[in-house]
């Protein structure tokens, strides 16, 4: 049984999708006005973990991540550089997608851009107006939160703060400030506005996600994710817009990740305490270590970012990969029953951990426990080729979720394999002169041999470090 913590009910619940075997998953994506920082990537890596885990658990996942390419910040950025909004946001969208790939994230099935869904947003705003949830004021259209009695159900916001008729004009507003928010803003400038049935203007930020999620996933869908800062007002507003328009429950499971912190403060652009992925790579760190660092703390626990933690993550990733490669060294035939049992034990711990609200620490403990046992067997020479293959299969399987293995297939050429066989025969024949000659030849090709009582292991030393 899979259980996820649902922000809406504030407890762990059994996960059951609307359609058997299929999960509709919506992720609030980036506002493409600048490079994303690794705080943002904590949210996206958590969502990648969720996506991959659901697939591992046998579900087909239909995932949507929006690209906010029109809002106050993108417009201000384009103005500042004197270029079109499209030119400006295309640049940051491309960088974002590259960074996602560098962090080995799965690409969502749909990456809808807000500017390509204006009609859907207009239609939704019209529905809200027809039902009396929205009103016009000086050219703009606002959502009247007083009309939606369950406003606040996701965030538990204190509604005694509600200010009927008080409006907020900007896309982002202060926490605890419960005001009517803009669904549609009057805007005359050509490049950033559209001629629509609502007049010339542009959408507010919140309506983008309601319109795009429902377009691709239907009026009710399974999981909606984001960082905890999205709960209020963004997700609260999405619920108000969608449920008022459709009369249906919008989302069944709301999942939010805790923040990435720096000195116990949220990493954020406005505080200036942020690192981009590119900053970190420039410093010489392996992006896979960043992925591991962001992944290896439970998504609902705050994670304090330090360079020391990054160095540790890098070491773990390095050792993990070295371990994976060391499994190629076994040549002894036969298999070892204990190892089979240990693999099963590790697999159970791994899957049970993730099924419990993505408990990654427990899942990883399964893998590291197995590594310990296998390392002992390796050093004692009791790990057989068959066992090694099964351990590798298990690590390949778990890597469909973790994605931290650096698999550059290291293979021997046919000629090298032939030499290795000849040398094995020479050793059997106790012809040590020939066996030594072959060792030297392989050595000069960067292949290091280790003779063990169970056969010869080989290792290819690559020219580049690692
Ligand atoms: P924004 O560009 O501010 O809308 O953020 C994009 C995504 O990153 C949202 O899902 C936020 O919740 C998330 N996010 C922003 N800062 C952090 C942080 N320091 N830690 C974790 N997630 C964050
Ligand atoms: Zn959103």
Coordinates of C-alpha atoms and ligand atoms in Angstrom, one line a residue:
X1 CA 0.0 0.0 0.0
X2 CA 1.3 3.4 -0.9
X3 CA 0.7 6.3 1.5
X4 CA 1.3 10.0 0.9
X5 CA 1.0 12.9 3.2
X6 CA -1.9 15.1 2.0
X7 CA -1.5 18.8 2.9
X8 CA -5.3 19.1 2.6
X9 CA -6.1 16.6 5.3
X10 CA -2.8 17.0 7.2
X11 CA -2.3 13.2 7.4
X12 CA -0.9 10.3 5.5
X13 CA -3.5 8.7 3.3
X14 CA -3.6 5.6 1.2
X15 CA -3.0 6.6 -2.4
X16 CA -5.7 5.6 -4.9
X17 CA -5.8 7.2 -8.3
X18 CA -9.0 8.2 -10.0
X19 CA -8.4 5.8 -12.9
X20 CA -6.8 2.5 -12.0
X21 CA -3.2 2.4 -13.0
X22 CA -2.9 6.0 -14.2
X23 CA -1.8 9.0 -12.2
X24 CA -2.5 12.6 -13.2
X25 CA 0.3 14.7 -11.7
X26 CA 0.6 18.5 -11.9
X27 CA 3.7 20.4 -10.9
X28 CA 3.9 24.2 -10.6
X29 CA 6.8 25.0 -12.9
X30 CA 9.2 27.9 -13.1
X31 CA 8.6 31.5 -13.8
X32 CA 11.1 32.0 -16.5
X33 CA 12.5 35.4 -15.6
X34 CA 15.9 34.3 -14.4
X35 CA 17.9 31.1 -13.7
X36 CA 16.3 28.7 -11.2
X37 CA 18.3 28.3 -8.0
X38 CA 18.9 25.0 -6.3
X39 CA 16.1 25.8 -3.8
X40 CA 13.7 25.7 -6.7
X41 CA 15.4 22.5 -7.8
X42 CA 14.7 20.9 -4.5
X43 CA 11.0 21.2 -5.3
X44 CA 11.6 19.8 -8.9
X45 CA 13.8 17.0 -7.7
X46 CA 11.2 15.9 -5.1
X47 CA 8.6 15.9 -7.9
X48 CA 11.0 13.9 -10.1
X49 CA 11.4 11.4 -7.3
X50 CA 7.6 11.1 -7.0
X51 CA 7.2 10.7 -10.7
X52 CA 9.8 8.0 -11.0
X53 CA 8.6 6.2 -7.9
X54 CA 5.0 6.1 -9.2
X55 CA 6.3 4.5 -12.4
X56 CA 8.5 2.1 -10.4
X57 CA 5.3 1.1 -8.5
X58 CA 3.7 0.2 -11.8
X59 CA 1.6 3.3 -12.6
X60 CA 1.5 5.1 -15.8
X61 CA 2.1 8.8 -15.0
X62 CA 0.7 11.7 -17.0
X63 CA 2.7 14.7 -15.8
X64 CA 2.2 18.3 -16.5
X65 CA 4.6 21.1 -15.5
X66 CA 3.7 24.6 -16.5
X67 CA 6.0 27.3 -17.7
X68 CA 5.0 30.8 -16.4
X69 CA 6.2 33.0 -19.2
X70 CA 4.0 36.0 -18.5
X71 CA 3.7 37.7 -15.2
X72 CA 5.0 40.9 -13.5
X73 CA 8.6 39.6 -13.2
X74 CA 9.0 38.3 -16.8
X75 CA 7.5 41.5 -18.2
X76 CA 9.8 43.6 -16.1
X77 CA 12.8 41.6 -17.2
X78 CA 12.0 41.9 -20.9
X79 CA 11.5 45.6 -20.5
X80 CA 14.8 46.1 -18.7
X81 CA 16.7 44.4 -21.5
X82 CA 14.6 46.0 -24.2
X83 CA 13.7 42.7 -25.9
X84 CA 10.4 40.9 -26.5
X85 CA 8.8 38.9 -23.8
X86 CA 9.1 35.8 -25.9
X87 CA 12.8 36.3 -26.6
X88 CA 13.4 36.9 -22.9
X89 CA 11.4 33.9 -21.6
X90 CA 12.6 31.5 -24.3
X91 CA 16.1 32.1 -23.1
X92 CA 15.3 31.1 -19.5
X93 CA 13.0 28.3 -20.5
X94 CA 15.8 26.7 -22.5
X95 CA 18.3 27.1 -19.6
X96 CA 15.7 25.6 -17.2
X97 CA 15.2 22.6 -19.4
X98 CA 19.0 22.1 -19.8
X99 CA 19.4 22.3 -16.0
X100 CA 16.6 19.7 -15.6
X101 CA 18.5 17.4 -17.8
X102 CA 21.8 18.0 -16.0
X103 CA 20.0 17.0 -12.8
X104 CA 18.7 13.9 -14.6
X105 CA 15.0 14.8 -14.2
X106 CA 12.5 13.1 -16.3
X107 CA 10.8 15.4 -18.7
X108 CA 7.1 15.9 -17.9
X109 CA 4.7 14.8 -20.7
X110 CA 3.5 18.3 -21.1
X111 CA 5.3 21.6 -20.5
X112 CA 2.6 24.1 -21.4
X113 CA 3.5 27.7 -21.6
X114 CA 1.1 30.2 -20.2
X115 CA 1.2 32.4 -23.3
X116 CA 0.1 29.5 -25.4
X117 CA -3.1 29.0 -23.3
X118 CA -4.6 32.4 -23.1
X119 CA -7.9 31.2 -24.6
X120 CA -8.3 28.5 -21.9
X121 CA -7.7 31.1 -19.2
X122 CA -10.2 33.5 -20.8
X123 CA -12.8 30.7 -20.9
X124 CA -12.2 29.9 -17.2
X125 CA -12.5 33.6 -16.2
X126 CA -15.7 33.8 -18.2
X127 CA -17.1 30.8 -16.4
X128 CA -16.3 32.4 -13.0
X129 CA -17.9 35.6 -14.0
X130 CA -21.1 33.9 -15.2
X131 CA -21.3 32.0 -11.9
X132 CA -20.8 35.2 -9.9
X133 CA -17.4 34.5 -8.5
X134 CA -15.6 37.3 -10.3
X135 CA -16.1 41.0 -10.8
X136 CA -14.7 43.7 -12.9
X137 CA -13.1 46.8 -11.5
X138 CA -11.3 49.4 -13.5
X139 CA -10.6 47.1 -16.5
X140 CA -9.3 44.3 -14.4
X141 CA -11.2 41.2 -13.2
X142 CA -10.9 39.9 -9.7
X143 CA -11.9 36.8 -7.8
X144 CA -14.2 37.5 -4.9
X145 CA -12.9 35.1 -2.2
X146 CA -15.8 35.9 0.1
X147 CA -18.0 34.1 -2.4
X148 CA -16.1 30.8 -1.9
X149 CA -17.0 29.6 1.6
X150 CA -14.3 27.0 1.8
X151 CA -11.5 29.4 0.9
X152 CA -8.6 28.6 3.3
X153 CA -9.2 24.9 3.5
X154 CA -5.8 24.0 2.2
X155 CA -3.6 26.5 4.0
X156 CA -5.8 26.9 7.1
X157 CA -5.3 30.6 6.7
X158 CA -7.0 32.8 9.4
X159 CA -10.1 34.1 7.6
X160 CA -10.8 36.7 10.3
X161 CA -8.1 38.6 8.3
X162 CA -10.3 38.5 5.3
X163 CA -10.8 41.9 3.8
X164 CA -14.0 41.8 1.7
X165 CA -13.5 43.8 -1.5
X166 CA -9.8 44.5 -0.8
X167 CA -7.8 43.7 -3.9
X168 CA -4.2 42.9 -4.6
X169 CA -2.9 44.1 -7.9
X170 CA 0.4 42.3 -8.2
X171 CA 1.1 38.6 -8.9
X172 CA 2.8 37.9 -5.6
X173 CA 1.5 39.1 -2.3
X174 CA 2.3 38.9 1.4
X175 CA 1.4 35.8 3.4
X176 CA -1.7 36.2 5.7
X177 CA -3.0 38.9 3.5
X178 CA -6.3 37.5 2.3
X179 CA -7.5 39.7 -0.5
X180 CA -9.3 39.4 -3.8
X181 CA -6.8 38.5 -6.5
X182 CA -6.6 39.5 -10.2
X183 CA -7.7 36.9 -12.7
X184 CA -7.2 39.2 -15.6
X185 CA -5.3 42.4 -15.8
X186 CA -5.8 45.3 -18.2
X187 CA -2.7 45.7 -20.3
X188 CA -2.3 47.7 -23.5
X189 CA 1.2 47.0 -24.5
X190 CA 1.2 44.8 -27.6
X191 CA 3.9 42.4 -26.8
X192 CA 2.6 41.4 -23.4
X193 CA -1.2 41.5 -23.9
X194 CA -3.9 39.7 -25.9
X195 CA -7.1 40.8 -27.5
X196 CA -9.8 38.6 -26.0
X197 CA -13.4 38.6 -25.1
X198 CA -12.4 40.0 -21.7
X199 CA -10.8 43.0 -23.5
X200 CA -7.1 43.6 -24.1
X201 CA -5.1 42.3 -21.3
X202 CA -3.2 39.4 -19.7
X203 CA -3.9 36.7 -17.2
X204 CA -3.0 36.8 -13.5
X205 CA -0.6 34.2 -12.3
X206 CA -3.0 31.9 -10.4
X207 CA -5.4 31.3 -13.3
X208 CA -2.6 29.9 -15.4
X209 CA -2.3 26.8 -13.3
X210 CA -6.0 26.2 -13.0
X211 CA -6.5 26.5 -16.7
X212 CA -3.5 24.4 -17.8
X213 CA -3.8 21.6 -15.2
X214 CA -7.5 21.1 -16.0
X215 CA -6.8 21.2 -19.8
X216 CA -4.4 18.3 -19.7
X217 CA -5.5 16.3 -16.7
X218 CA -9.2 17.0 -16.5
X219 CA -11.4 18.9 -14.0
X220 CA -10.4 16.5 -11.2
X221 CA -7.0 14.9 -11.0
X222 CA -4.8 12.9 -8.6
X223 CA -1.8 14.8 -7.4
X224 CA -0.7 18.5 -7.3
X225 CA 2.7 19.4 -6.0
X226 CA 4.8 22.4 -5.2
X227 CA 7.0 23.9 -2.4
X228 CA 5.3 24.8 0.9
X229 CA 5.4 28.5 -0.1
X230 CA 2.9 27.6 -2.9
X231 CA 0.2 26.5 -0.5
X232 CA -0.9 30.1 0.2
X233 CA -1.9 32.0 -1.8
X234 CA -1.2 30.2 -5.0
X235 CA -2.7 26.7 -4.4
X236 CA -5.5 28.1 -2.3
X237 CA -6.4 30.3 -5.2
X238 CA -6.1 27.5 -7.7
X239 CA -8.7 25.5 -5.7
X240 CA -11.0 28.5 -5.4
X241 CA -10.9 29.2 -9.1
X242 CA -11.2 25.6 -10.3
X243 CA -13.8 24.3 -7.8
X244 CA -16.0 27.4 -8.2
X245 CA -15.9 27.0 -12.0
X246 CA -16.5 23.2 -12.1
X247 CA -18.4 22.4 -8.9
X248 CA -16.0 19.4 -8.6
X249 CA -13.2 18.5 -6.3
X250 CA -10.1 19.8 -8.0
X251 CA -7.3 17.6 -6.6
X252 CA -7.2 14.5 -4.4
X253 CA -3.7 14.7 -3.0
X254 CA -1.7 17.9 -2.4
X255 CA 2.0 17.3 -1.8
X256 CA 4.4 20.0 -0.8
X257 CA 8.1 19.9 -0.1
X258 CA 9.9 21.8 2.6
X259 CA 12.4 24.4 1.7
X260 CA 16.0 24.3 1.0
X261 CA 17.6 26.6 3.6
X262 CA 20.8 28.6 3.9
X263 CA 21.8 29.3 7.5
X264 CA 18.2 28.3 8.4
X265 CA 16.6 30.8 6.1
X266 CA 14.7 29.9 2.9
X267 CA 17.0 30.0 -0.1
X268 CA 15.5 32.7 -2.3
X269 CA 16.2 35.2 -5.0
X270 CA 15.0 38.1 -3.0
X271 CA 17.3 37.3 0.0
X272 CA 20.3 36.9 -2.3
X273 CA 21.3 33.7 -0.5
X274 CA 21.0 31.5 -3.5
X275 CA 23.2 29.3 -5.7
X276 CA 22.3 28.4 -9.2
X277 CA 23.1 24.9 -10.5
X278 CA 25.6 26.6 -12.9
X279 CA 27.4 28.3 -10.0
X280 CA 27.9 25.0 -8.3
X281 CA 29.1 23.2 -11.5
X282 CA 31.5 26.1 -12.1
X283 CA 33.0 25.4 -8.7
X284 CA 33.8 21.9 -9.9
X285 CA 31.1 19.9 -8.3
X286 CA 29.4 17.0 -9.9
X287 CA 25.7 17.8 -10.7
X288 CA 24.8 14.2 -9.7
X289 CA 26.0 15.1 -6.2
X290 CA 23.5 18.0 -6.2
X291 CA 20.8 15.7 -7.3
X292 CA 21.7 13.2 -4.5
X293 CA 21.9 16.0 -1.9
X294 CA 18.5 17.3 -2.8
X295 CA 17.0 13.8 -3.0
X296 CA 18.5 12.2 0.1
X297 CA 16.6 14.2 2.7
X298 CA 12.9 13.4 3.2
X299 CA 10.9 15.9 1.1
X300 CA 9.0 17.2 4.1
X301 CA 12.0 17.9 6.2
X302 CA 13.8 21.2 5.8
X303 CA 17.3 20.8 4.3
X304 CA 20.1 23.2 5.2
X305 CA 22.4 23.7 2.3
X306 CA 26.2 23.8 3.0
X307 CA 29.2 23.2 0.9
X308 CA 30.2 20.6 3.4
X309 CA 27.0 18.7 2.8
X310 CA 27.7 18.9 -0.9
X311 CA 31.2 17.5 -0.5
X312 CA 29.7 14.6 1.5
X313 CA 27.1 14.0 -1.2
X314 CA 29.8 14.0 -3.8
X315 CA 31.8 11.4 -1.8
X316 CA 28.8 9.2 -1.4
X317 CA 28.0 9.3 -5.1
X318 CA 31.7 8.5 -5.9
X319 CA 31.8 5.5 -3.5
X320 CA 28.4 4.3 -4.7
X321 CA 29.6 4.3 -8.3
X322 CA 32.9 2.7 -7.4
X323 CA 31.0 0.0 -5.6
X324 CA 28.8 -0.6 -8.7
X325 CA 31.9 -0.9 -10.9
X326 CA 33.7 -3.2 -8.4
X327 CA 31.0 -5.7 -9.1
X328 CA 32.5 -6.3 -12.5
X329 CA 35.6 -7.8 -10.9
X330 CA 34.0 -11.1 -9.9
X331 CA 34.8 -14.0 -12.1
X332 CA 34.2 -16.9 -9.8
X333 CA 31.3 -19.1 -11.0
X334 CA 28.5 -20.3 -8.8
X335 CA 26.4 -18.2 -6.4
X336 CA 26.0 -17.4 -2.7
X337 CA 22.6 -18.0 -1.2
X338 CA 23.1 -15.4 1.6
X339 CA 23.6 -12.6 -1.0
X340 CA 20.3 -13.5 -2.7
X341 CA 18.5 -13.2 0.6
X342 CA 20.3 -9.9 1.3
X343 CA 19.2 -8.5 -2.0
X344 CA 15.6 -9.4 -1.3
X345 CA 15.8 -7.8 2.1
X346 CA 17.3 -4.6 0.6
X347 CA 14.6 -4.5 -2.1
X348 CA 11.8 -4.9 0.6
X349 CA 13.3 -2.1 2.7
X350 CA 13.7 0.1 -0.4
X351 CA 10.1 -0.3 -1.7
X352 CA 8.5 -0.2 1.7
X353 CA 10.4 3.0 2.6
X354 CA 9.3 4.8 -0.6
X355 CA 5.7 3.5 -0.2
X356 CA 5.6 5.3 3.2
X357 CA 5.3 8.8 1.9
X358 CA 8.6 8.6 0.0
X359 CA 10.7 7.9 3.0
X360 CA 14.0 8.1 1.2
X361 CA 16.2 7.6 4.3
X362 CA 14.7 4.3 4.9
X363 CA 14.9 3.3 1.2
X364 CA 18.6 4.3 1.1
X365 CA 19.3 2.4 4.3
X366 CA 18.2 -0.7 2.4
X367 CA 20.7 -0.1 -0.3
X368 CA 23.6 0.9 1.9
X369 CA 22.9 -2.2 4.2
X370 CA 23.3 -4.4 1.1
X371 CA 26.5 -2.6 0.1
X372 CA 28.0 -3.3 3.4
X373 CA 27.3 -7.1 3.2
X374 CA 28.5 -7.3 -0.4
X375 CA 31.7 -5.3 0.3
X376 CA 32.6 -7.8 3.0
X377 CA 31.9 -10.7 0.6
X378 CA 34.0 -9.0 -2.0
X379 CA 36.9 -8.6 0.3
X380 CA 36.6 -12.2 1.4
X381 CA 36.3 -13.4 -2.1
X382 CA 32.9 -15.0 -1.5
X383 CA 31.0 -12.9 -3.9
X384 CA 30.4 -14.9 -7.0
X385 CA 29.8 -13.7 -10.6
X386 CA 26.1 -14.6 -10.4
X387 CA 25.6 -12.7 -7.2
X388 CA 27.4 -9.7 -8.5
X389 CA 25.2 -9.7 -11.5
X390 CA 22.1 -9.8 -9.3
X391 CA 23.4 -7.0 -7.1
X392 CA 24.0 -4.9 -10.2
X393 CA 20.5 -5.7 -11.5
X394 CA 19.1 -4.5 -8.1
X395 CA 21.1 -1.3 -8.3
X396 CA 20.0 -0.7 -11.9
X397 CA 16.4 -1.2 -10.7
X398 CA 16.7 1.3 -7.9
X399 CA 18.5 3.7 -10.1
X400 CA 15.4 4.1 -12.2
X401 CA 14.3 6.2 -9.3
X402 CA 17.6 7.6 -7.8
X403 CA 19.4 8.1 -11.1
X404 CA 22.8 8.6 -9.5
X405 CA 24.8 5.9 -11.2
X406 CA 27.3 7.1 -13.7
X407 CA 27.2 4.4 -16.2
X408 CA 29.8 4.7 -18.8
X409 CA 29.7 1.1 -20.0
X410 CA 33.3 0.0 -19.5
X411 CA 33.8 -3.0 -21.7
X412 CA 36.8 -4.9 -22.9
X413 CA 37.5 -5.1 -26.6
X414 CA 37.4 -8.5 -28.2
X415 CA 41.1 -8.5 -28.5
X416 CA 41.4 -7.7 -24.7
X417 CA 38.9 -10.4 -23.8
X418 CA 40.9 -12.9 -25.9
X419 CA 44.1 -11.9 -24.1
X420 CA 42.4 -12.3 -20.7
X421 CA 41.3 -15.8 -21.6
X422 CA 44.8 -16.7 -22.8
X423 CA 46.2 -15.4 -19.6
X424 CA 43.8 -17.5 -17.6
X425 CA 44.9 -20.6 -19.5
X426 CA 48.5 -19.7 -19.0
X427 CA 47.9 -19.4 -15.2
X428 CA 46.2 -22.7 -15.2
X429 CA 49.2 -24.2 -17.0
X430 CA 51.5 -22.4 -14.5
X431 CA 53.1 -20.6 -17.4
X432 CA 53.8 -17.5 -15.5
X433 CA 56.1 -16.0 -18.1
X434 CA 53.3 -15.7 -20.6
X435 CA 50.8 -14.7 -18.0
X436 CA 53.1 -11.8 -16.9
X437 CA 53.6 -10.7 -20.5
X438 CA 49.9 -10.6 -21.1
X439 CA 49.4 -8.6 -17.8
X440 CA 51.9 -6.1 -19.0
X441 CA 50.3 -5.7 -22.4
X442 CA 46.9 -5.2 -20.8
X443 CA 48.4 -2.8 -18.3
X444 CA 49.7 -0.6 -21.0
X445 CA 46.2 -0.5 -22.5
X446 CA 45.0 0.8 -19.1
X447 CA 43.6 -2.5 -17.8
X448 CA 44.6 -3.4 -14.3
X449 CA 44.3 -7.1 -13.3
X450 CA 43.9 -8.5 -9.8
X451 CA 44.3 -12.3 -9.3
X452 CA 42.1 -13.7 -6.6
X453 CA 41.6 -17.3 -5.5
X454 CA 38.3 -17.1 -7.4
X455 CA 39.5 -15.8 -10.7
X456 CA 40.9 -12.7 -12.2
X457 CA 39.2 -9.3 -11.8
X458 CA 39.9 -6.5 -14.2
X459 CA 39.5 -2.8 -14.0
X460 CA 39.9 -0.3 -16.8
X461 CA 41.6 2.9 -15.7
X462 CA 40.2 5.7 -17.8
X463 CA 42.4 8.5 -18.9
X464 CA 40.2 11.2 -17.3
X465 CA 39.9 11.3 -13.6
X466 CA 37.2 9.0 -12.2
Ligands
LIG1 P1 9.1 30.3 -7.9 O1 9.9 30.5 -9.1 O2 9.4 31.2 -6.7 O3 7.6 30.3 -8.2 O4 9.4 28.8 -7.3 C1 9.4 27.7 -8.2 C2 9.2 26.5 -7.3 O5 10.3 26.4 -6.4 C3 8.0 26.5 -6.4 O6 7.4 25.2 -6.4 C4 8.5 26.9 -5.1 O7 7.7 26.4 -4.0 C5 9.9 26.2 -5.1 N1 10.9 26.9 -4.2 C6 11.3 28.1 -4.2 N2 12.2 28.4 -3.3 C7 12.4 27.2 -2.7 C8 13.3 26.7 -1.6 N3 14.2 27.5 -1.0 N4 13.3 25.4 -1.3 C9 12.4 24.5 -1.9 N5 11.5 24.9 -2.9 C10 11.6 26.2 -3.3
LIG2 ZN1 0.9 26.8 -10.1

